[in-house]
Short mmCIF file of C-alpha atoms in Angstrom, two decimals:
data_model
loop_
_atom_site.label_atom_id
_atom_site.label_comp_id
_atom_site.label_asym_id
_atom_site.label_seq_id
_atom_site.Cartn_x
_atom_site.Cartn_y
_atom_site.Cartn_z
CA UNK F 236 -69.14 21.54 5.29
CA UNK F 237 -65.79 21.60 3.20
CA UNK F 238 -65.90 25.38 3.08
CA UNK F 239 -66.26 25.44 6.73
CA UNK F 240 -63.29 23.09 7.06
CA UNK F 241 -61.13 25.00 4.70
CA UNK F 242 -61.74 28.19 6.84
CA UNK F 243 -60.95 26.34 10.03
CA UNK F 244 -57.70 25.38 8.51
CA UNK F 245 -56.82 28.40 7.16
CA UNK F 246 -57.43 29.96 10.41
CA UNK F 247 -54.81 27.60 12.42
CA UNK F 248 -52.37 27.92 9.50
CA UNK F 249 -50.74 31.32 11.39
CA UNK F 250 -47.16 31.91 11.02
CA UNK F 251 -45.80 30.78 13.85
CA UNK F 252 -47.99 27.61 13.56
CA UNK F 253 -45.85 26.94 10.31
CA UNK F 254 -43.00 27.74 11.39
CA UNK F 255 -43.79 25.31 14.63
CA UNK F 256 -44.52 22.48 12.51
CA UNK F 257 -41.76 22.80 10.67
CA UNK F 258 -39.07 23.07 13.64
CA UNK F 259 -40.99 19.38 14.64
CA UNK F 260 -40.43 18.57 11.45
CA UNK F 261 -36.67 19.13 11.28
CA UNK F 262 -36.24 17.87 14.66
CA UNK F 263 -37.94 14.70 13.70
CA UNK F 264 -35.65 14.50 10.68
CA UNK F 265 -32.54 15.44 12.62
CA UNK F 266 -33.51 12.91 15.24
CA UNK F 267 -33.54 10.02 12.09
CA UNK F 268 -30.73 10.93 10.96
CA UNK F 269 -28.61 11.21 14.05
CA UNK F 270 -29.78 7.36 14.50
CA UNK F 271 -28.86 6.79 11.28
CA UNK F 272 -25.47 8.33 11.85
CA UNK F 273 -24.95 6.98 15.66
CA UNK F 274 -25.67 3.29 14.86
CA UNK F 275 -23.83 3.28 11.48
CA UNK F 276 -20.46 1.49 10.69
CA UNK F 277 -18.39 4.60 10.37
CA UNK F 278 -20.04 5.79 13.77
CA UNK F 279 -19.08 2.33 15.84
CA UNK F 280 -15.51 2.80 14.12
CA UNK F 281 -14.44 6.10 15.27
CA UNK F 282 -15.56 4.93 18.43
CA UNK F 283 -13.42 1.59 18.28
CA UNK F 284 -10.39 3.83 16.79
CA UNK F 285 -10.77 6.98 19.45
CA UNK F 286 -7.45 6.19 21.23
CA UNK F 287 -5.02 5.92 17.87
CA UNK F 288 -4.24 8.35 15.52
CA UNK F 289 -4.14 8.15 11.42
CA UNK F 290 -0.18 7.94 9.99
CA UNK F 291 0.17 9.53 6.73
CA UNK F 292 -0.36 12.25 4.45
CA UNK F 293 -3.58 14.14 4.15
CA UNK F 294 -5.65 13.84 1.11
CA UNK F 295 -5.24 16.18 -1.26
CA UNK F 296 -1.94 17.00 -0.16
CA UNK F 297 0.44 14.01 -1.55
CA UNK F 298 3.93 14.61 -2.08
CA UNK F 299 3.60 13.28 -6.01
CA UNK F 300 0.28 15.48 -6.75
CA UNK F 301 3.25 17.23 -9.25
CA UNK F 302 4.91 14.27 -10.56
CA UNK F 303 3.81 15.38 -14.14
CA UNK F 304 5.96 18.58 -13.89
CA UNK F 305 8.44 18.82 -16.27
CA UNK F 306 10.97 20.09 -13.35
CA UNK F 307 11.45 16.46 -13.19
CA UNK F 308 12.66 15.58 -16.54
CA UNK F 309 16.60 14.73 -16.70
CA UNK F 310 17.52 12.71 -19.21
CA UNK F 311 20.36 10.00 -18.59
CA UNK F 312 23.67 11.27 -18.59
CA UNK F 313 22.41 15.44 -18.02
CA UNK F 314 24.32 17.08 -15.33
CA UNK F 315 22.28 17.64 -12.11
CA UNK F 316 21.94 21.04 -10.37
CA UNK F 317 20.30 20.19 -7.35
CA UNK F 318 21.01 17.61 -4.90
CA UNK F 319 19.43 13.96 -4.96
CA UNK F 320 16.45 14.06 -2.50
CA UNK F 321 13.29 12.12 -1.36
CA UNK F 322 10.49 13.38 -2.98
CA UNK F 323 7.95 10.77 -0.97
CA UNK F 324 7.44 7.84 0.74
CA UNK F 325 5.16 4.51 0.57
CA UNK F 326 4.24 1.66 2.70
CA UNK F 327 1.83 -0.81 1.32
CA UNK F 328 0.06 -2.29 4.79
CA UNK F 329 -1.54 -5.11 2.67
CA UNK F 330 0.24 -6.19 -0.46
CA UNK F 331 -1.15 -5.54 -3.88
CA UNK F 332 -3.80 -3.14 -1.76
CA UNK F 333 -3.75 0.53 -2.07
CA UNK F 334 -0.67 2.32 -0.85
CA UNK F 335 -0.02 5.06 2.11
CA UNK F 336 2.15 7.61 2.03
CA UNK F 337 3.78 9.19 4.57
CA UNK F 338 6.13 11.96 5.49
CA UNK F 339 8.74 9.63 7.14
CA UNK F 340 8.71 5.91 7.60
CA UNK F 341 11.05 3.70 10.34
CA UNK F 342 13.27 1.74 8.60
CA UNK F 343 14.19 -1.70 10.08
CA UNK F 344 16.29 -4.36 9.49
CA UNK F 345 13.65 -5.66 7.25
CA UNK F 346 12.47 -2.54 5.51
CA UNK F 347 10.16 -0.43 6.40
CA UNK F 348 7.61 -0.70 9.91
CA UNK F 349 4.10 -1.67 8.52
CA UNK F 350 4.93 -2.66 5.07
CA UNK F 351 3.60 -5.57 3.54
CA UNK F 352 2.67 -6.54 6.78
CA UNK F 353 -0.38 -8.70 5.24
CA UNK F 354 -1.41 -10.49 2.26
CA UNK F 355 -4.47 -12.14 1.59
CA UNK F 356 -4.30 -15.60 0.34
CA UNK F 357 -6.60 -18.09 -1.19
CA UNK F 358 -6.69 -21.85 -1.37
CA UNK F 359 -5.87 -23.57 -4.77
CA UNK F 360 -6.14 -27.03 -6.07
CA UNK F 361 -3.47 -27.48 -8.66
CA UNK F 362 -1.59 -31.10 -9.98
CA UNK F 363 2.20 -31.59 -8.18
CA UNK F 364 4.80 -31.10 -11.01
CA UNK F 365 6.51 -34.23 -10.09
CA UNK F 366 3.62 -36.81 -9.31
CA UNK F 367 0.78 -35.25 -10.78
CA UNK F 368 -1.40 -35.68 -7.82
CA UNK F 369 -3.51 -33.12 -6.89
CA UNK F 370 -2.29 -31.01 -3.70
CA UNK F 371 -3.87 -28.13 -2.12
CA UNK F 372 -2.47 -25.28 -0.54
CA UNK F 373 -2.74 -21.70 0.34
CA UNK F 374 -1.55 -18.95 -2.24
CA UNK F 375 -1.44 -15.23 -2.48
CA UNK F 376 -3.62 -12.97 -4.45
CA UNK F 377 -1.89 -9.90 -5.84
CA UNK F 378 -3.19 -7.59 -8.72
CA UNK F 379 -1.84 -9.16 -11.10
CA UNK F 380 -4.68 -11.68 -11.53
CA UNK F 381 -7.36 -9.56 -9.32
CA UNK F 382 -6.61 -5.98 -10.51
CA UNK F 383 -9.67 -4.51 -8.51
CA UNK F 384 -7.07 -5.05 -5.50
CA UNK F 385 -5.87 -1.53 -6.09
CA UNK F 386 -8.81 0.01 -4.94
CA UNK F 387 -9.12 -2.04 -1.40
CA UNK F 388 -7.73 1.53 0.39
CA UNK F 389 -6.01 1.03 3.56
CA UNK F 390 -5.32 3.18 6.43
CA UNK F 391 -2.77 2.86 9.41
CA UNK F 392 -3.88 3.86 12.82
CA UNK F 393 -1.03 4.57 15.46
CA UNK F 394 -1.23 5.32 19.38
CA UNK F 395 -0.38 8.20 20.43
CA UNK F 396 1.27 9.41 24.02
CA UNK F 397 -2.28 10.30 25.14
CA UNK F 398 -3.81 6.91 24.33
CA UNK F 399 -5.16 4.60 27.00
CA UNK F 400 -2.63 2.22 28.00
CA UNK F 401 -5.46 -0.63 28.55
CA UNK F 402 -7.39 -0.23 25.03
CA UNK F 403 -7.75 -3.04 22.99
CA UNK F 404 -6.09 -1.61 19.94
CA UNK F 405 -3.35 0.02 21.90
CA UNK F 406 -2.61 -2.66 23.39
CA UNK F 407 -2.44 -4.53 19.68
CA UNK F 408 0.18 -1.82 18.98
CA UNK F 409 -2.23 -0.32 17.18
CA UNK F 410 -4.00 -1.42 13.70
CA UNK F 411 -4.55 -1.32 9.79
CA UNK F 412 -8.50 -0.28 8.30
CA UNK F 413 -9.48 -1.84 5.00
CA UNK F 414 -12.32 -0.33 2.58
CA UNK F 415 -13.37 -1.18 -0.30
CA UNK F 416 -17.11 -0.73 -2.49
CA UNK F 417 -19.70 -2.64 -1.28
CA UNK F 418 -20.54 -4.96 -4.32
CA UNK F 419 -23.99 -5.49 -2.88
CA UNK F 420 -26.59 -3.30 -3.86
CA UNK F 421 -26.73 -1.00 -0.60
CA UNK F 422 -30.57 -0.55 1.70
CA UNK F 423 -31.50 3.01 1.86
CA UNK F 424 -30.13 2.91 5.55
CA UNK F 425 -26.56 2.17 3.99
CA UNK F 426 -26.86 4.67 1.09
CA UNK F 427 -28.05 7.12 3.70
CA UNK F 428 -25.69 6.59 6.38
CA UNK F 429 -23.13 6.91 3.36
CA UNK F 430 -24.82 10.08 1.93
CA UNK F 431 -24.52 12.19 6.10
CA UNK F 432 -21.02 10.74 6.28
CA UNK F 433 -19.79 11.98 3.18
CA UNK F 434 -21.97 14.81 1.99
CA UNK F 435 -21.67 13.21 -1.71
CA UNK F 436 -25.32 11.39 -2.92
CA UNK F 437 -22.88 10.34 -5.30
CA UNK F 438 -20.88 8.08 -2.96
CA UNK F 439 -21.37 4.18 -2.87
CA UNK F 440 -21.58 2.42 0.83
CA UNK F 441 -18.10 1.07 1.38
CA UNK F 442 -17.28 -1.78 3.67
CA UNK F 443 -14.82 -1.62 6.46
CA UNK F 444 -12.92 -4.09 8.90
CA UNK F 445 -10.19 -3.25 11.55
CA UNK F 446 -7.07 -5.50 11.40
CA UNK F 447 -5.24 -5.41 14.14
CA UNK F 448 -1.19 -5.09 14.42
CA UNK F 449 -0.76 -7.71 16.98
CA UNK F 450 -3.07 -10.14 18.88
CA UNK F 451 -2.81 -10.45 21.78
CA UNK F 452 -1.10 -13.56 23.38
CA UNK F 453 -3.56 -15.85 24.05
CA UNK F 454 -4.78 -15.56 20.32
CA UNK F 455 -1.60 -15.78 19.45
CA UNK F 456 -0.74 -18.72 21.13
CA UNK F 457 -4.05 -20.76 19.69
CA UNK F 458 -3.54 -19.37 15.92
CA UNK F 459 -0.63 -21.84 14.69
CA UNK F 460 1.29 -20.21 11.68
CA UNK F 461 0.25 -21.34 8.53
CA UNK F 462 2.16 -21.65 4.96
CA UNK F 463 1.37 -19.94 2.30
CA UNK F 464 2.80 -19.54 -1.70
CA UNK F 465 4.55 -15.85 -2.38
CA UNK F 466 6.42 -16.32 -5.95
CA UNK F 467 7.08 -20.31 -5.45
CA UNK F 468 8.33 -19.57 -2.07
CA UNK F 469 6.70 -20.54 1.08
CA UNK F 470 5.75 -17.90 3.47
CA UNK F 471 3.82 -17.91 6.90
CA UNK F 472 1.47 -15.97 8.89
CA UNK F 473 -1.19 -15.56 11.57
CA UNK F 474 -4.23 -16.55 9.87
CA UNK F 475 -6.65 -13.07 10.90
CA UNK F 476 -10.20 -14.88 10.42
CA UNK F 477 -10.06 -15.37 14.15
CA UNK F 478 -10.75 -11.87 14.28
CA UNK F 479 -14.74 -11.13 14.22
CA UNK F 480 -14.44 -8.08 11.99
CA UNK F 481 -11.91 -9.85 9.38
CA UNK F 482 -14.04 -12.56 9.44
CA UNK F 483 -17.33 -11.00 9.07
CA UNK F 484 -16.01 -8.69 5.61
CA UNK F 485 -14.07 -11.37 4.19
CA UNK F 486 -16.59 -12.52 2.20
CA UNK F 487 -17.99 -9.17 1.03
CA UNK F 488 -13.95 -8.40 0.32
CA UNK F 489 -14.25 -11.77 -1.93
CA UNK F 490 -17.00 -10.58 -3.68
CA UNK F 491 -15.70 -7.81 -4.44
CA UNK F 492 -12.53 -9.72 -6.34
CA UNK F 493 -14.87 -11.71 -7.94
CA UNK F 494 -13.92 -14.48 -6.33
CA UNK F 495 -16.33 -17.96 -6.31
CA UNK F 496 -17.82 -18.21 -2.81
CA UNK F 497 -16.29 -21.73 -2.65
CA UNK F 498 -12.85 -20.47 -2.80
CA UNK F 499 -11.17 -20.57 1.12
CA UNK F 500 -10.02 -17.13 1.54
CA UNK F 501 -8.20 -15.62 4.42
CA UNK F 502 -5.62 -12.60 5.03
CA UNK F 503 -2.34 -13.52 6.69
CA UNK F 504 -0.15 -11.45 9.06
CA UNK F 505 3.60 -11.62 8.86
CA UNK F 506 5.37 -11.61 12.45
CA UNK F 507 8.81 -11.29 13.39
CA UNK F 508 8.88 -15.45 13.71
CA UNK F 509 8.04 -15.55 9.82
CA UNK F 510 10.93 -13.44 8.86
CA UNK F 511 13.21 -15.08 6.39
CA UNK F 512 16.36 -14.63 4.39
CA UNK F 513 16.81 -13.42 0.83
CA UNK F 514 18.06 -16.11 -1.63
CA UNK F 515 18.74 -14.07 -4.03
CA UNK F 516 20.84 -10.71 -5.24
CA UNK F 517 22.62 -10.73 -1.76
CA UNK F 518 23.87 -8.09 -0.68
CA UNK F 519 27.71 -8.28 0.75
CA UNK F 520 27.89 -9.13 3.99
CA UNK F 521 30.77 -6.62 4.86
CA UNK F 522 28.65 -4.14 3.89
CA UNK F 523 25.29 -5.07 5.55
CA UNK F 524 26.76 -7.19 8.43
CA UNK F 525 24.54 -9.90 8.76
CA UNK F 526 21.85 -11.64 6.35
CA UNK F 527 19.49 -9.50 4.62
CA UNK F 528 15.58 -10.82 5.93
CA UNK F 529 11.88 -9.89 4.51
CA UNK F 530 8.62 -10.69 5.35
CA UNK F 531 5.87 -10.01 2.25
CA UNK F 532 8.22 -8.22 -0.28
CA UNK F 533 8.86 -9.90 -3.48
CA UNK F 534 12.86 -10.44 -2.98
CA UNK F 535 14.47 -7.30 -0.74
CA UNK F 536 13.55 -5.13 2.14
CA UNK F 537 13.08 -1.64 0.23
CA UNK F 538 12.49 -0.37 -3.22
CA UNK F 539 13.74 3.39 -4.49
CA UNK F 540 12.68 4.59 -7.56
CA UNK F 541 13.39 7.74 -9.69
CA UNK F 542 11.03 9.63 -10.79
CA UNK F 543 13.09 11.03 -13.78
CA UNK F 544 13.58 7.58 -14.68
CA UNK F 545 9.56 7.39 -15.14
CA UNK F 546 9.34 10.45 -17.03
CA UNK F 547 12.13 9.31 -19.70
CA UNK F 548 10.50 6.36 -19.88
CA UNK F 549 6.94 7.16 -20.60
CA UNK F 550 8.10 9.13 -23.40
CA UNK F 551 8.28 6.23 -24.61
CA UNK F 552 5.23 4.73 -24.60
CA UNK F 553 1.68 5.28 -26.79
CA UNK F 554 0.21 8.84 -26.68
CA UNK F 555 -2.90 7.17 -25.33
CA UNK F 556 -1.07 5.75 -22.52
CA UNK F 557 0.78 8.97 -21.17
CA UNK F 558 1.15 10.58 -19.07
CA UNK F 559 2.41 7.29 -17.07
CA UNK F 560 0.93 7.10 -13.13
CA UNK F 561 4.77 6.27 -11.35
CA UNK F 562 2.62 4.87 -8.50
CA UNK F 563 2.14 2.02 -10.76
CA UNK F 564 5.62 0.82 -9.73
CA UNK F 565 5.06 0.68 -6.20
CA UNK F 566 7.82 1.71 -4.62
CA UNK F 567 8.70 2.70 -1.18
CA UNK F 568 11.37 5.94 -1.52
CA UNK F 569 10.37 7.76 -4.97
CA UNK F 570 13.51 10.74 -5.52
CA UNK F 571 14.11 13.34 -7.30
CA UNK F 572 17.41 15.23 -8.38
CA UNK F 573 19.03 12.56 -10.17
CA UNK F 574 19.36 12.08 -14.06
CA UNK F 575 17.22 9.26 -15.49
CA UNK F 576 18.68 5.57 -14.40
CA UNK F 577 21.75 6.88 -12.45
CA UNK F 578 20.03 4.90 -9.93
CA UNK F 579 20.98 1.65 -11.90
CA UNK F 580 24.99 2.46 -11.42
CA UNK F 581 24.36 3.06 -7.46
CA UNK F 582 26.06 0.01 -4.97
CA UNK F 583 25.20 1.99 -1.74
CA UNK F 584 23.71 5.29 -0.44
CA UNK F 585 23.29 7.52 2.79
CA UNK F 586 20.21 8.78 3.48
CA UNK F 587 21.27 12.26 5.23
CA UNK F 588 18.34 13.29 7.50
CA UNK F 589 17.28 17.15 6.55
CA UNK F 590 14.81 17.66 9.68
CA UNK F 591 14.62 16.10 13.64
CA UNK F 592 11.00 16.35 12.50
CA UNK F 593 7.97 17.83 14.71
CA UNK F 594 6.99 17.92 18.64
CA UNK F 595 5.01 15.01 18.16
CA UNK F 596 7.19 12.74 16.32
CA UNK F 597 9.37 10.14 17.26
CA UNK F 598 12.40 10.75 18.25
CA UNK F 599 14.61 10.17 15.07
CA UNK F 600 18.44 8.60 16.03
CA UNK F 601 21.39 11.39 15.35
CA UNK F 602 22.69 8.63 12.74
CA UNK F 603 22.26 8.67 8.48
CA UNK F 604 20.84 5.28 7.12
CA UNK F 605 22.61 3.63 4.81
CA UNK F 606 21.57 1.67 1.90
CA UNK F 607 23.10 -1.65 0.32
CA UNK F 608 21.75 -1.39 -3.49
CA UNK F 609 21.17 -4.92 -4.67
CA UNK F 610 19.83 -5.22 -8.32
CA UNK F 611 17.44 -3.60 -10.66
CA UNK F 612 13.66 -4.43 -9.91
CA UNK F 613 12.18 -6.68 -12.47
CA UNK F 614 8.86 -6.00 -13.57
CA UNK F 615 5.61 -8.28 -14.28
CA UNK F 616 2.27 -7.50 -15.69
CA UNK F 617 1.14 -5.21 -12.51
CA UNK F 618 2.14 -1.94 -13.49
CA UNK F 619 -0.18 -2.40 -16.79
CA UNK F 620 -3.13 -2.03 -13.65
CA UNK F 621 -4.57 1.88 -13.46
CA UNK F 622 -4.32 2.23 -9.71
CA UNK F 623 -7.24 4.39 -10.09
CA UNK F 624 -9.78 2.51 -11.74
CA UNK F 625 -8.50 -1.05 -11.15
CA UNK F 626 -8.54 -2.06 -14.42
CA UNK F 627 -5.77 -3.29 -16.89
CA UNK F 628 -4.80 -0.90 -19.78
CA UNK F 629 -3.47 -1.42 -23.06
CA UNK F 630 -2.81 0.93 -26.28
CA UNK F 631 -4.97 1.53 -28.81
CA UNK F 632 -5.65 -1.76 -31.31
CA UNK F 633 -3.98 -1.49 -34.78
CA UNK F 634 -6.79 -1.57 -37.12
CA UNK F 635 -6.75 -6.07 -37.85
CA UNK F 636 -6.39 -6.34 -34.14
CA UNK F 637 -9.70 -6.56 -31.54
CA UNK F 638 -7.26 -5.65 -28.59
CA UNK F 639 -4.64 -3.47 -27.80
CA UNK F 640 -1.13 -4.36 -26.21
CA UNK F 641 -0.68 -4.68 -21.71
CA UNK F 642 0.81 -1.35 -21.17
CA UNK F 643 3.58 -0.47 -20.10
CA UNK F 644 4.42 -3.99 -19.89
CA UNK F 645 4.94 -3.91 -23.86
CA UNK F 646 7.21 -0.59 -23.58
CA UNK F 647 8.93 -2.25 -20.79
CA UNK F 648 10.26 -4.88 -22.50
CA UNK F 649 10.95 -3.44 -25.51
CA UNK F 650 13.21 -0.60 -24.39
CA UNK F 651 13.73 -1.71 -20.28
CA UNK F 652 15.11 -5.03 -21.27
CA UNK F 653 18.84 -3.60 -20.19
CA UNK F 654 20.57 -6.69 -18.60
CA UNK F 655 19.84 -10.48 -19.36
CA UNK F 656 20.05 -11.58 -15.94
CA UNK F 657 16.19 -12.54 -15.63
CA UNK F 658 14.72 -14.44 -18.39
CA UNK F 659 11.29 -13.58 -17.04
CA UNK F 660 11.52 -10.22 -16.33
CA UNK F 661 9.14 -7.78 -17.99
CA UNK F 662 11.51 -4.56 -18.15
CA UNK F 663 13.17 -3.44 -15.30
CA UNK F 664 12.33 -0.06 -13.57
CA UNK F 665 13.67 0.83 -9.59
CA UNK F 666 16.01 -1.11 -7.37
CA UNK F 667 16.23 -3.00 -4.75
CA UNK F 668 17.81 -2.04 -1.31
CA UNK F 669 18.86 -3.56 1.97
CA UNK F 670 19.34 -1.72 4.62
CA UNK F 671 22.96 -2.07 6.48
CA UNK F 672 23.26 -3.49 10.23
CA UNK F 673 25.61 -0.27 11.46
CA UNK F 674 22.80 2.93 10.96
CA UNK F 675 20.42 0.48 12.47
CA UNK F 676 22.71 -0.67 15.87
CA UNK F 677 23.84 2.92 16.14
CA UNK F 678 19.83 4.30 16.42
CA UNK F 679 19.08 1.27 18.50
CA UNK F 680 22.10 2.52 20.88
CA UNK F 681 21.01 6.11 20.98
CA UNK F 682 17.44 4.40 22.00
CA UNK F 683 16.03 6.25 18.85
CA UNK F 684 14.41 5.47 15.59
CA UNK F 685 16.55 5.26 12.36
CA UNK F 686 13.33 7.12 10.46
CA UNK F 687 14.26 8.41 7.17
CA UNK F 688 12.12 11.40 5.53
CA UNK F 689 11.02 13.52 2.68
CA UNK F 690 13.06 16.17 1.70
CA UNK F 691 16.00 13.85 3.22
CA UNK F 692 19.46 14.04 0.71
CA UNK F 693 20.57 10.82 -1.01
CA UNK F 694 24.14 10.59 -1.18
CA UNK F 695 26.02 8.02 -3.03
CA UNK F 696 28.95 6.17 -1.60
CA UNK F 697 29.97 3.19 -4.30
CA UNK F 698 29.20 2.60 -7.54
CA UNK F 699 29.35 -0.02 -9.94
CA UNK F 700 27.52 -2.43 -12.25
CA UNK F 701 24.70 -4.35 -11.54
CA UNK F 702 23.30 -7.95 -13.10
CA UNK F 703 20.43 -9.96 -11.80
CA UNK F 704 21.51 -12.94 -9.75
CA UNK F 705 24.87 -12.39 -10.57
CA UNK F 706 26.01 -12.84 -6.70
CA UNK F 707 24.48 -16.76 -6.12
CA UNK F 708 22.09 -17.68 -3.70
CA UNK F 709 24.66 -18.40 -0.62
CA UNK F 710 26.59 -15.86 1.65
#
């Protein structure tokens, strides 16, 4: 009886009986994993994000992937043959979360368009200094306590002239996408969905959210703005857990941080209403025209860094610890061309445009933007975090020690200490820039953009010396 079987079956087993079984088969697994695919996260967002289009550069192709090259290296005081140029840009959507960078940003009277347009914020319990009665209020969350921050990526999402007038999101002016690891351990729909989206078995499920760039009116309207702690000063946003999809990954997002499930937890959204002045480092008013204003920045509008200034630095530091990551620094206009901390003698700059840019960009204003340079950026403990790992580093232990030194913090204050004017600055490393009201009128005459790009020459008009605080807190 088995032997007759066994014939039978070896009888319907012809070739084309295979290979018909195995086209079912294939179509049955293609079918899976198009559902897979087609009710997956990433599928539902590309749908919800058809109408806008991605700002910034394309992996693999960053502006600083040579910011190791020696090319860079002038030393203070070496004679530069080459003029003083942009090398790239950064906006920082969400601050303390992963950067963009883009060819060319729109500079405004308070700094760049998109940057630090967010922070997330938690609630704290904590005794008043004065009475010693406990208070509770909101306060932001930066890296420098929740270092994992670094690897929340972002991405900004723009219309375009072909986008639909009446979408949601185009309507919201468009929006920012957060993703970070899922810290739950992923089903094998996630880990699948993740393995036909990205190709890589290797790849961990992320999670994702949409937050838009504006809600709409009647949102806005029932969303009162509410305070919040940035550096001991108050700040206010839009609370964005009225969104669904902010609401539903904030807890995953809090997770991820570590952060105990009983801790209130929300990301806020600066708006032109929460706009306030800078108390500090102010820049003349017959230069800049009228008060300097920021939303999520530390202290000032812009930051420009050099990178020679990085590379004379980090000679500096450990062998372990080079080469040194300038990204660490965050800053929004990195240049080259320059000799290591001329930077620190500049008092104001023109940005002199070297391209109109493509078809399909804005249309940039016939007019250079000029900078107001304020003070030297004083650093804390957040460049010590390895953007790429989200960890904090340190140098090696000496042999009666169980840990090593925060670096570069340690470098920083050993040999970046150059002025006294901040008692609790770590080192100092960049400056800080306001933009002036003149570039910015002119563009807004010419009904253009005052964009400023890579490859664009810095020119410097005044210079002079700088201290920290020197010029009082009143205009």
């Amino acid at each position: 009886m088995l032997l007759d079987v066994l014939q039978n079956l070896r009888a319907a087993l012809t070739p084309s009986a295979v290979l018909g079984g195995l086209a079912v088969l294939l179509l049955l697994l293609g079918s899976a994993a198009a559902g897979v695919v087609c009710t997956g996260r990433n599928y539902a967002l590309g749908r919800e994000l058809r109408q806008l289009r991605r700002i910034g550069v394309a992996p693999g192709q960053s502006n600083m992937r040579d910011q190791y090259d020696a090319q860079y290296d002038l030393p203070p005081g070496a004679s530069a043959s080459r003029p003083i140029r942009i090398k790239a840009i950064y906006i920082h959507p969400v601050k303390s979360f992963a950067p963009i960078e883009v060819d060319r940003a729109l500079l405004t009277k308070s700094g760049f368009m998109h940057d630090r347009c967010f922070a997330i914020a938690a609630e704290v319990v904590e005794p008043d200094v004065d009475t010693g009665a406990r208070k509770t209020f909101w306060r932001f969350i930066s890296q420098r306590t929740k270092p994992a921050m670094s690897l929340v990526k972002t991405e900004l999402w723009l219309p375009h002239p072909g986008s639909d007038p009446n979408h949601e999101l185009v309507r919201s002016g468009g929006c920012v996408v957060v993703r970070f690891p899922d810290p739950e351990p992923p089903s094998w729909l996630r880990w699948l969905e993740a393995l036909l989206y990205t190709w890589n078995p290797a790849t961990a499920p992320d999670v994702c959210f949409i937050a838009p760039l504006n809600l709409p009116t009647h949102h806005v309207d029932k969303v009162p703005l509410r305070p919040f702690v940035i550096h001991g000063r108050t700040a206010q946003g839009i609370d964005m857990g009225v969104v669904p999809s902010v609401a539903a990954a904030l807890p995953k997002l809090k997770k991820f941080l570590k952060m105990a499930d009983s801790t209130p937890f929300t990301l806020f959204k600066c708006t032109p209403d929460t706009l306030v002045r800078t108390t500090r480092n102010l820049a003349p008013l017959k230069y800049i025209g009228s008060p300097a204003v920021h939303g999520y920045t530390d202290q000032q509008p812009v930051n420009v860094a050099s990178l020679s200034s990085v590379h004379d630095f980090a000679r500096l530091l450990p062998r372990e610890n080079q080469p040194l990551n300038a990204l660490r620094f965050r800053a929004n206009v990195w240049i080259t061309g320059a000799p290591a901390y001329d930077e620190e003698t500049w008092k104001r700059c023109r940005i002199v445009p070297r391209s109109a840019g493509g078809p399909d960009a804005p249309r940039r204003a016939r007019v250079d933007a000029v900078l107001c340079v304020v003070c030297r950026t004083s650093r804390c403990t957040m460049p010590n975090v390895d953007p790429g790992r989200g960890v904090f580093d340190t140098d090696e232990p000496a042999a009666d020690k169980k840990r090593g030194r925060p670096q570069p913090s340690t470098a920083l204050i050993q040999h970046r200490t150059v002025e006294a004017g901040n008692n609790a600055a770590m080192g100092y490393m960049g400056m800080h820039c306001v933009p002036e009201d003149r570039s910015l009128h002119e563009a807004q005459e010419q009904n253009a953009g005052l964009y400023v790009g890579v490859g664009d020459e810095i020119q410097v008009l005044d210079r002079g010396e700088h201290l920290y605080g020197s010029t009082g807190d009143d205009y």
